[in-house]
mmCIF file of C-alpha atoms in Angstrom:
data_model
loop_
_atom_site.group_PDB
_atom_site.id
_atom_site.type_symbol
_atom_site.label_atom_id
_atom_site.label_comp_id
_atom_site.label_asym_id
_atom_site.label_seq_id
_atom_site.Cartn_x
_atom_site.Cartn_y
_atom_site.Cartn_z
ATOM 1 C CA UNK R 1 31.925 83.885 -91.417
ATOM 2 C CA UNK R 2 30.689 86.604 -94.066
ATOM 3 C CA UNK R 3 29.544 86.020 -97.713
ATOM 4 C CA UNK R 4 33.396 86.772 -99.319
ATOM 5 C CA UNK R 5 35.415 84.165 -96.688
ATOM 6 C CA UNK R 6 32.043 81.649 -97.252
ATOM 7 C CA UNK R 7 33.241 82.187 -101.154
ATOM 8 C CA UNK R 8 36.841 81.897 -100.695
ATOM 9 C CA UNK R 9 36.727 79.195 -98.403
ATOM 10 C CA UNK R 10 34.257 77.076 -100.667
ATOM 11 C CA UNK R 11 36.517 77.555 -103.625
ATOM 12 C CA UNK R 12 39.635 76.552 -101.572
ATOM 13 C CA UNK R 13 38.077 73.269 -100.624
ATOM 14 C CA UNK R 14 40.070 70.069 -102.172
ATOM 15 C CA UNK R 15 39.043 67.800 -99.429
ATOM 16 C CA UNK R 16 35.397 67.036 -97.862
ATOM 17 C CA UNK R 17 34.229 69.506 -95.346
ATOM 18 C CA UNK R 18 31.441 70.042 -93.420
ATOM 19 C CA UNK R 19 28.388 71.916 -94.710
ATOM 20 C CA UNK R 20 28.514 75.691 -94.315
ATOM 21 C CA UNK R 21 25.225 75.398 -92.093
ATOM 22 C CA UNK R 22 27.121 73.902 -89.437
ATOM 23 C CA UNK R 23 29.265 77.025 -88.832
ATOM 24 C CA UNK R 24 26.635 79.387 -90.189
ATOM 25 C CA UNK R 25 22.915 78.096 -88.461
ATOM 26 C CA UNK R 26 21.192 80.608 -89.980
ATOM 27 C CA UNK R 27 22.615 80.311 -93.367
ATOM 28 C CA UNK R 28 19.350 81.028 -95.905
ATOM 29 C CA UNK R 29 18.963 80.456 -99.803
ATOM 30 C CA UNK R 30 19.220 84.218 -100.778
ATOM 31 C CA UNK R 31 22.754 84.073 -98.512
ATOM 32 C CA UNK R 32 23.342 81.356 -100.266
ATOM 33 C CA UNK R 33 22.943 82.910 -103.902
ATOM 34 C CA UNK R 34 25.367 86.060 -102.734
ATOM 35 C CA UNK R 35 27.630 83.611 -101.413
ATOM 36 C CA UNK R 36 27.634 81.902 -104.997
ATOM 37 C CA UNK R 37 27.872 85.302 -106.834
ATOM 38 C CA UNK R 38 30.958 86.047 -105.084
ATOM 39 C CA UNK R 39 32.887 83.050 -105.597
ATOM 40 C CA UNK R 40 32.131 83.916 -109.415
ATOM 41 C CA UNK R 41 33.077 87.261 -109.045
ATOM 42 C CA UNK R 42 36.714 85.502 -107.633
ATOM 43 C CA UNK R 43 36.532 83.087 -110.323
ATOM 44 C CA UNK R 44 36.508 85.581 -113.062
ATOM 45 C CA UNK R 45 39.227 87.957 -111.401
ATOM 46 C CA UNK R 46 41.236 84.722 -111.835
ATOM 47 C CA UNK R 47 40.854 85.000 -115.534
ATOM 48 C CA UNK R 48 37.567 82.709 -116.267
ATOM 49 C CA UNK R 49 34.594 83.732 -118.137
ATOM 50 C CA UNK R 50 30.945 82.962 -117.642
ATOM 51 C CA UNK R 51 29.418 80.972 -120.439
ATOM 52 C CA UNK R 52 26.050 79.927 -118.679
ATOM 53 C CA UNK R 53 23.918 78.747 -115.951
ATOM 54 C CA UNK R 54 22.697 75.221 -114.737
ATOM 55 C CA UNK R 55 20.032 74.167 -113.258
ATOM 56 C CA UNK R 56 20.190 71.168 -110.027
ATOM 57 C CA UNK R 57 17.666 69.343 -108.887
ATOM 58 C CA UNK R 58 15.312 69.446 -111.623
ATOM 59 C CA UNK R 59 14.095 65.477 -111.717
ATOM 60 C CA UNK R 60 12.539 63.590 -109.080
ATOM 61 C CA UNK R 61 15.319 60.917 -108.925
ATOM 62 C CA UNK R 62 17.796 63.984 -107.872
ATOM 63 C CA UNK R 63 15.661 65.439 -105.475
ATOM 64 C CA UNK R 64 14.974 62.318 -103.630
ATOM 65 C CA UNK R 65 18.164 61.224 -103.599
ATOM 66 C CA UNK R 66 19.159 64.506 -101.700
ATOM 67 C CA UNK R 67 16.562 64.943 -99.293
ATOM 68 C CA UNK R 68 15.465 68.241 -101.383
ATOM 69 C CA UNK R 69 12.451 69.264 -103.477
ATOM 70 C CA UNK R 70 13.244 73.003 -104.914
ATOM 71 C CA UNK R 71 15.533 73.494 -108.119
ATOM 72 C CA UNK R 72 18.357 75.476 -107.919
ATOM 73 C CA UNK R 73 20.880 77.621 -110.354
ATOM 74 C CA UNK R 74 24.329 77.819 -110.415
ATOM 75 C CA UNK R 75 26.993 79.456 -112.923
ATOM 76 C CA UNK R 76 28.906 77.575 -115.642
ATOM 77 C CA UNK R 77 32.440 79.264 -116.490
ATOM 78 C CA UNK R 78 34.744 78.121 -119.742
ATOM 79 C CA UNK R 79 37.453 76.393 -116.874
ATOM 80 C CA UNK R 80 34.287 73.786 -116.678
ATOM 81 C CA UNK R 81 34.381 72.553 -120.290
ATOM 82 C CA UNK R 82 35.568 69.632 -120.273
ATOM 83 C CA UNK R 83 36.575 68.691 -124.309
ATOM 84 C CA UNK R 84 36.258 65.749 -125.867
ATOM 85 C CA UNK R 85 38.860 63.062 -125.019
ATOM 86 C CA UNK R 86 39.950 64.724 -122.596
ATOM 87 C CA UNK R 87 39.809 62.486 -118.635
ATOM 88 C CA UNK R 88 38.058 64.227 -116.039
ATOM 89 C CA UNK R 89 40.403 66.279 -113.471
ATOM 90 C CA UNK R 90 40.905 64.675 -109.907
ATOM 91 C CA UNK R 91 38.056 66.057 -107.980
ATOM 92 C CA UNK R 92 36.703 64.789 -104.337
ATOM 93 C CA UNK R 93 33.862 62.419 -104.968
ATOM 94 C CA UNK R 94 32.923 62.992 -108.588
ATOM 95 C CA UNK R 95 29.627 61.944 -110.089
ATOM 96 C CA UNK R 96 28.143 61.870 -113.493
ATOM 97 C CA UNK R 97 24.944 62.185 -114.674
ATOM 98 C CA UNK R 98 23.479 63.141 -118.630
ATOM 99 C CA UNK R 99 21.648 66.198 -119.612
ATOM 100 C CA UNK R 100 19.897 68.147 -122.367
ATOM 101 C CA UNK R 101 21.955 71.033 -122.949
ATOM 102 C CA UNK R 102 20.029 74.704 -124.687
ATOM 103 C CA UNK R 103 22.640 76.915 -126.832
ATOM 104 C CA UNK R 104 20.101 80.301 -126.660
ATOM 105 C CA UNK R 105 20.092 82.273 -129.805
ATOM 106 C CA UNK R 106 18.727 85.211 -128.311
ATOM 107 C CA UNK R 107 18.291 86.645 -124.414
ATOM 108 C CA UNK R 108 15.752 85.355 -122.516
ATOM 109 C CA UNK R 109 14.329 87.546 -119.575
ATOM 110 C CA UNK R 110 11.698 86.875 -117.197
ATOM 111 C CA UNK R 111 9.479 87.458 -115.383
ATOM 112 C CA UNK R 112 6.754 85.731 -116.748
ATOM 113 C CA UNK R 113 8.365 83.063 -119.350
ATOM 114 C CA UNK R 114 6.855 79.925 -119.806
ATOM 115 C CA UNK R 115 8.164 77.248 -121.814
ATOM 116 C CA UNK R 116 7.128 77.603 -125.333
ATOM 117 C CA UNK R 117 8.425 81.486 -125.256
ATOM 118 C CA UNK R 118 11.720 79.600 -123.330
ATOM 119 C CA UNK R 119 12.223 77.381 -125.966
ATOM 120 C CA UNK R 120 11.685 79.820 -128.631
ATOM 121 C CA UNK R 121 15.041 81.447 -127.068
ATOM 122 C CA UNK R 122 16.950 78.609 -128.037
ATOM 123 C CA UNK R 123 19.421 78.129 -130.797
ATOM 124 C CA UNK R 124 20.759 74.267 -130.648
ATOM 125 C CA UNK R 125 19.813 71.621 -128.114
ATOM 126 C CA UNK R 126 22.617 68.909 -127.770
ATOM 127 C CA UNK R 127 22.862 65.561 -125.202
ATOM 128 C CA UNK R 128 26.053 66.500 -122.244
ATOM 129 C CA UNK R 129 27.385 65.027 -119.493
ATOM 130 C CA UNK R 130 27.863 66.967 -116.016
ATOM 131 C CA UNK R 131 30.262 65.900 -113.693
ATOM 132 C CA UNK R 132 29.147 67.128 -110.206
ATOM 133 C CA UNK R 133 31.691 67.109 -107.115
ATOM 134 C CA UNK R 134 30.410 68.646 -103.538
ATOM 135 C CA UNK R 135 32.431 69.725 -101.356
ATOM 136 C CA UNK R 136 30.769 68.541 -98.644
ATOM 137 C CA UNK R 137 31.196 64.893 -96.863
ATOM 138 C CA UNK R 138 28.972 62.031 -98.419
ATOM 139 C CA UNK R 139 26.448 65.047 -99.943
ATOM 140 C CA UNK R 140 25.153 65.960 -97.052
ATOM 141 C CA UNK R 141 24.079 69.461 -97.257
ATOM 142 C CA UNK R 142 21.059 71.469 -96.916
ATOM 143 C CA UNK R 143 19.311 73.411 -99.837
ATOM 144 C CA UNK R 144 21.453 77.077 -99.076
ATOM 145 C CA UNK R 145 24.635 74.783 -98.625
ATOM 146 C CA UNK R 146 24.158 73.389 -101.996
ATOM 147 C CA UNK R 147 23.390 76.580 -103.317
ATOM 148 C CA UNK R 148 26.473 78.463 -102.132
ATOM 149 C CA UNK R 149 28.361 75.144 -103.072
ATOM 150 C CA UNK R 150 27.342 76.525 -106.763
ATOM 151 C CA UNK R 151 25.580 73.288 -107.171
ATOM 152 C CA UNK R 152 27.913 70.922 -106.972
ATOM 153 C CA UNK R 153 29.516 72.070 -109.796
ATOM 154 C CA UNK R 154 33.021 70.837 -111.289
ATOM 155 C CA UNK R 155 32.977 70.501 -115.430
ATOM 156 C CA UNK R 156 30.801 68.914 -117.914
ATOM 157 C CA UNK R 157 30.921 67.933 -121.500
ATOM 158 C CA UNK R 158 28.508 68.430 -124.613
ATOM 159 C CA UNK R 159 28.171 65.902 -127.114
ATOM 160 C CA UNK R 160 29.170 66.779 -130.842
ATOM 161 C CA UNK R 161 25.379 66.630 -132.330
ATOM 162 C CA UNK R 162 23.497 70.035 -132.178
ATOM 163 C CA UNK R 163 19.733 70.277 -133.643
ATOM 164 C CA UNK R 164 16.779 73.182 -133.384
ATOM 165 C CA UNK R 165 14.956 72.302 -130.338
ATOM 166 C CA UNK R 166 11.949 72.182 -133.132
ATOM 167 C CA UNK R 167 12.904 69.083 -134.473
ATOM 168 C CA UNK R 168 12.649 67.055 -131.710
ATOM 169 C CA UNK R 169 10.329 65.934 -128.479
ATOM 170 C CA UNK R 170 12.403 66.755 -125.929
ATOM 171 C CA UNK R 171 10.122 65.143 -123.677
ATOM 172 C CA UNK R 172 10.558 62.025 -125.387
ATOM 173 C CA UNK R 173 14.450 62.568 -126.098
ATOM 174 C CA UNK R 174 15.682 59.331 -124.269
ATOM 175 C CA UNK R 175 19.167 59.188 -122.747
ATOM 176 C CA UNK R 176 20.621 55.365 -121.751
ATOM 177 C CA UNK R 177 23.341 55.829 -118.918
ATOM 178 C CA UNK R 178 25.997 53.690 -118.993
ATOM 179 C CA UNK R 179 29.110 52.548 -116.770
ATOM 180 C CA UNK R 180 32.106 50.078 -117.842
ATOM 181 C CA UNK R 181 29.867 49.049 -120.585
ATOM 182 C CA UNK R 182 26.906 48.585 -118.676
ATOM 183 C CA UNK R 183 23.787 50.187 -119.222
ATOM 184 C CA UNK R 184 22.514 51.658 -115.470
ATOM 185 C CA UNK R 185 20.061 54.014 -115.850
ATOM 186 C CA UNK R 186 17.604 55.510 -118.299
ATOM 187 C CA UNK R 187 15.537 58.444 -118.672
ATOM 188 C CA UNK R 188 13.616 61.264 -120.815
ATOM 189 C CA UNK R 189 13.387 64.745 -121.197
ATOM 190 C CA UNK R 190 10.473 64.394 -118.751
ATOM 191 C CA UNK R 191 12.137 63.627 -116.205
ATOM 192 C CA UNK R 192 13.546 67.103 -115.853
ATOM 193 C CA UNK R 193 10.203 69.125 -114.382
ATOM 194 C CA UNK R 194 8.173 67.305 -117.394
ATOM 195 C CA UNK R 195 9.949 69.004 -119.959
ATOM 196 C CA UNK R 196 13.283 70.615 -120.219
ATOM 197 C CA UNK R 197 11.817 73.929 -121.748
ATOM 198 C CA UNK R 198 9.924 74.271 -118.139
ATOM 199 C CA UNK R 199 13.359 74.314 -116.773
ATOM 200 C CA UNK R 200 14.724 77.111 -118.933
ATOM 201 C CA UNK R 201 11.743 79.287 -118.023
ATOM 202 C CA UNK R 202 12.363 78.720 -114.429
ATOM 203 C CA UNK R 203 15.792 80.061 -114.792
ATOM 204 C CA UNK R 204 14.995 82.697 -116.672
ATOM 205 C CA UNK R 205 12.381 83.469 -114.083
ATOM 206 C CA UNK R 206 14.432 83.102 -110.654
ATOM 207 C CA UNK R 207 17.375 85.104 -112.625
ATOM 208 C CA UNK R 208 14.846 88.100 -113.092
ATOM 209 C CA UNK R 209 14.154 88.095 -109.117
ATOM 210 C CA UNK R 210 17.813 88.588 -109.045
ATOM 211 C CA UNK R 211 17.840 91.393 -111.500
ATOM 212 C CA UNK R 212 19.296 89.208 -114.089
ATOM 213 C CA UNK R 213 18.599 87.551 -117.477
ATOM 214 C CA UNK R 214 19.377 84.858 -119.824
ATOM 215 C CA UNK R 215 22.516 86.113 -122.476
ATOM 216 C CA UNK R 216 22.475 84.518 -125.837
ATOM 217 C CA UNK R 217 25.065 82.411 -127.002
ATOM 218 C CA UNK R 218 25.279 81.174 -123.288
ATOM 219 C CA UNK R 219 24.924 77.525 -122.404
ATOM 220 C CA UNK R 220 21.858 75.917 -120.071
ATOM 221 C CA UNK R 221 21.738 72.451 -118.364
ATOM 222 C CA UNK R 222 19.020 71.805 -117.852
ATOM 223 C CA UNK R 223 19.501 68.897 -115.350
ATOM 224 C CA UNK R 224 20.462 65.715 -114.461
ATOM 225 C CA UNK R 225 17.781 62.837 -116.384
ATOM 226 C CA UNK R 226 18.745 60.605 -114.009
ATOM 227 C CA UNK R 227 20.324 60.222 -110.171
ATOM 228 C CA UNK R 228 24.137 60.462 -110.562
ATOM 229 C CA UNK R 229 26.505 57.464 -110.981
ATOM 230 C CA UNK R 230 29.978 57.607 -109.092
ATOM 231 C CA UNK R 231 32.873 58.132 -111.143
ATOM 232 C CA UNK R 232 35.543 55.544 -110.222
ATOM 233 C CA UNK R 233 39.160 55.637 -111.192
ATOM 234 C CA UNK R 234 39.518 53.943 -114.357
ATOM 235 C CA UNK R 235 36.195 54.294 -115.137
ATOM 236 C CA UNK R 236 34.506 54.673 -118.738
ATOM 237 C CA UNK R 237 31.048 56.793 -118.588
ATOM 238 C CA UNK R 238 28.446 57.265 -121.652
ATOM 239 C CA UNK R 239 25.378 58.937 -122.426
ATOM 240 C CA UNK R 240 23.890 57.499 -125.308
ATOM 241 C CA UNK R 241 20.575 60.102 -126.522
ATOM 242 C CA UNK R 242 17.823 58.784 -129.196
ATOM 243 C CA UNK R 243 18.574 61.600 -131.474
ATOM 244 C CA UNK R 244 21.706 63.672 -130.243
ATOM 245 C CA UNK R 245 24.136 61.417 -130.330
ATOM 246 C CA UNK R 246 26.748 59.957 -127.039
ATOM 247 C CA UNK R 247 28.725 61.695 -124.860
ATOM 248 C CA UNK R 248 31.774 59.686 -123.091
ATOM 249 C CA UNK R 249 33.936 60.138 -120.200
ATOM 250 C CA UNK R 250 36.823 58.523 -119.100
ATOM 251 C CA UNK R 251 38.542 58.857 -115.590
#
């Protein structure tokens, strides 16, 4: 298997397959990253355009959960957005999880960025919802497999109340998870590598190893707050955020 059929066959996938490192041993996290760029270079010769990045694996509830302690990126393209009302697609094992997403008014290029030149970047801040959907059976993958999986990735949706990152703690910013009416989970902002603008300068700074940078106007997510809930059929989802309002999805 090469980096393009890795791509194409990752895109393809509507069922649960086994991890790529099971047909490719020495699969490695740069791989991995050319694998990902290539099933967005597909994705946009199929008419979609690239909007942003996210980050995975940014909190320590994440990370434990999956057996994996290193941050990744992945691309966000406008066949993600998910608008408001609207159910989430059928996908393979969705989950949900909330996030604080960064609207950057200007481009942000590293190396060298550290959060407070990060967050100076940034336009709007607003509360989201990322629905994540591997490909692989029961999440079982490796670091590289998640990688070239684009991180999970399947659609998300940001909440209708934007503010200047300047007005607000995002360490403190506070997001209750709930399912069916029940509240399940709650974190901050500090949950994502202590605070979100430390996760915008690491993607700003592993893009720049890559040759890459930051565009303004794009989106970030910034990462799961909390491990991700499974999204059952009939299921109602909400992220309720101290300041930026609730997000709600419906299967």
């Amino acid at each position: 298997m090469n980096v393009r059929e890795a791509a194409a066959a990752l895109l393809g996938t509507v069922s649960e397959r086994a991890p790529l490192s099971e047909e490719w041993p020495d699969l490695d996290v740069d791989t991995a990253y050319a694998i990902q760029d290539e099933a967005l270079r597909q994705r946009r010769a199929r008419g979609e355009t690239l909007v942003g990045v996210k980050l995975g694996l940014t909190s320590r509830a994440k990370q434990q959960r999956m057996g994996i302690d290193t941050p990744l990126l992945a691309w966000l393209t406008d066949a993600m957005v998910l608008p408001a009302g609207v159910p989430v697609p059928s996908l393979i094992h969705p989950r949900a999880e909330p996030e604080l997403v960064f609207v950057l008014g200007r481009r942000l290029a590293g190396p060298g960025v550290t959060a407070a030149t990060a967050l100076a970047a940034v336009d709007r801040v607003y509360g989201g919802i990322e629905v994540i959907d591997s490909r692989y059976a029961d999440y079982r993958f490796t670091l590289p497999d998640a990688v070239a999986d684009n991180g999970s990735s399947a659609c998300f949706s940001v909440g209708p109340v934007g503010v200047p990152p300047s007005t607000l703690d995002l360490s403190l910013e506070a997001a209750l998870l709930e399912v069916d009416g029940q509240i399940v989970d709650t974190a901050t902002g500090a949950a994502v590598q202590g605070h979100p603008a430390e996760a915008l300068a690491l993607a700003a700074n592993a893009l720049a190893a890559r040759g890459l940078a930051l565009e303004a106007g794009w989106l970030v997510l910034t990462g799961g707050m909390t491990d991700a809930v499974p999204l059952r059929p009939g299921s109602r989802v909400a992220a309720h955020f101290s300041h930026l309002g609730s997000v709600t999805l419906t299967t």
